[in-house]
Amino acid sequence: MKFVELKSHGGNYLVVGENVAYLRKDENGQTKVGLIGGDALLVVGDMEDVAAKLLAG
């Protein structure tokens, strides 16, 4: 299990990349990260940037 740091305006998250179900573009250059069995997180960056972070893990 490997954690990936995703930045947010309200604080940062450590997310297990394998638990990400979807990415969705949101307003103000942010992305919603849907988690398996959980709520979505609103993080800073567009989908491509967030996807690159998750894949780089």
PDB file of C-alpha atoms in Angstrom:
ATOM      1  CA  MET A   1       0.000   0.000   0.000  1.00  0.00           C
ATOM      2  CA  LYS A   2       1.469   3.324  -1.070  1.00  0.00           C
ATOM      3  CA  PHE A   3       0.198   6.764  -0.100  1.00  0.00           C
ATOM      4  CA  VAL A   4       0.065   9.709  -2.501  1.00  0.00           C
ATOM      5  CA  GLU A   5      -0.139  13.283  -1.193  1.00  0.00           C
ATOM      6  CA  LEU A   6      -2.881  15.387  -2.793  1.00  0.00           C
ATOM      7  CA  LYS A   7      -3.083  19.068  -1.932  1.00  0.00           C
ATOM      8  CA  SER A   8      -6.308  20.858  -1.052  1.00  0.00           C
ATOM      9  CA  HIS A   9      -7.174  24.425  -0.083  1.00  0.00           C
ATOM     10  CA  GLY A  10      -8.390  23.160   3.306  1.00  0.00           C
ATOM     11  CA  GLY A  11      -5.409  20.862   3.980  1.00  0.00           C
ATOM     12  CA  ASN A  12      -3.567  18.006   2.353  1.00  0.00           C
ATOM     13  CA  TYR A  13      -4.669  14.377   1.978  1.00  0.00           C
ATOM     14  CA  LEU A  14      -2.702  11.150   1.925  1.00  0.00           C
ATOM     15  CA  VAL A  15      -4.598   8.798  -0.386  1.00  0.00           C
ATOM     16  CA  VAL A  16      -3.965   5.181  -1.332  1.00  0.00           C
ATOM     17  CA  GLY A  17      -3.824   5.377  -5.127  1.00  0.00           C
ATOM     18  CA  GLU A  18      -5.447   1.951  -5.518  1.00  0.00           C
ATOM     19  CA  ASN A  19      -8.586   3.244  -3.758  1.00  0.00           C
ATOM     20  CA  VAL A  20      -9.341   5.980  -6.309  1.00  0.00           C
ATOM     21  CA  ALA A  21     -12.480   5.216  -8.314  1.00  0.00           C
ATOM     22  CA  TYR A  22     -12.741   8.314 -10.541  1.00  0.00           C
ATOM     23  CA  LEU A  23     -11.516  11.850 -11.262  1.00  0.00           C
ATOM     24  CA  ARG A  24     -13.948  14.620 -12.143  1.00  0.00           C
ATOM     25  CA  LYS A  25     -13.213  18.187 -13.225  1.00  0.00           C
ATOM     26  CA  ASP A  26     -14.590  20.765 -10.802  1.00  0.00           C
ATOM     27  CA  GLU A  27     -14.678  24.544 -10.673  1.00  0.00           C
ATOM     28  CA  ASN A  28     -11.751  26.894  -9.985  1.00  0.00           C
ATOM     29  CA  GLY A  29      -9.133  24.518 -11.396  1.00  0.00           C
ATOM     30  CA  GLN A  30      -9.879  21.796  -8.875  1.00  0.00           C
ATOM     31  CA  THR A  31     -10.591  18.076  -9.266  1.00  0.00           C
ATOM     32  CA  LYS A  32     -12.920  15.762  -7.354  1.00  0.00           C
ATOM     33  CA  VAL A  33     -11.270  12.467  -6.470  1.00  0.00           C
ATOM     34  CA  GLY A  34     -13.827   9.717  -5.876  1.00  0.00           C
ATOM     35  CA  LEU A  35     -12.777   7.017  -3.437  1.00  0.00           C
ATOM     36  CA  ILE A  36     -13.977   3.434  -3.326  1.00  0.00           C
ATOM     37  CA  GLY A  37     -16.358   3.119  -0.373  1.00  0.00           C
ATOM     38  CA  GLY A  38     -16.028   6.784   0.591  1.00  0.00           C
ATOM     39  CA  ASP A  39     -16.770  10.385  -0.236  1.00  0.00           C
ATOM     40  CA  ALA A  40     -15.105  12.426  -2.957  1.00  0.00           C
ATOM     41  CA  LEU A  41     -12.212  14.727  -2.078  1.00  0.00           C
ATOM     42  CA  LEU A  42     -11.834  18.165  -3.642  1.00  0.00           C
ATOM     43  CA  VAL A  43      -8.159  18.728  -4.467  1.00  0.00           C
ATOM     44  CA  VAL A  44      -6.072  21.399  -6.197  1.00  0.00           C
ATOM     45  CA  GLY A  45      -5.038  20.827  -9.811  1.00  0.00           C
ATOM     46  CA  ASP A  46      -6.629  19.690 -13.042  1.00  0.00           C
ATOM     47  CA  MET A  47      -7.407  16.040 -13.793  1.00  0.00           C
ATOM     48  CA  GLU A  48      -4.195  15.487 -15.755  1.00  0.00           C
ATOM     49  CA  ASP A  49      -2.012  16.727 -12.879  1.00  0.00           C
ATOM     50  CA  VAL A  50      -3.846  14.636 -10.297  1.00  0.00           C
ATOM     51  CA  ALA A  51      -3.761  11.559 -12.548  1.00  0.00           C
ATOM     52  CA  ALA A  52      -0.001  11.997 -13.044  1.00  0.00           C
ATOM     53  CA  LYS A  53       0.538  12.164  -9.271  1.00  0.00           C
ATOM     54  CA  LEU A  54      -1.523   9.032  -8.727  1.00  0.00           C
ATOM     55  CA  LEU A  55       0.268   7.098 -11.469  1.00  0.00           C
ATOM     56  CA  ALA A  56       3.699   8.213 -10.261  1.00  0.00           C
ATOM     57  CA  GLY A  57       2.637   7.098  -6.784  1.00  0.00           C
TER      58      GLY A  57
END
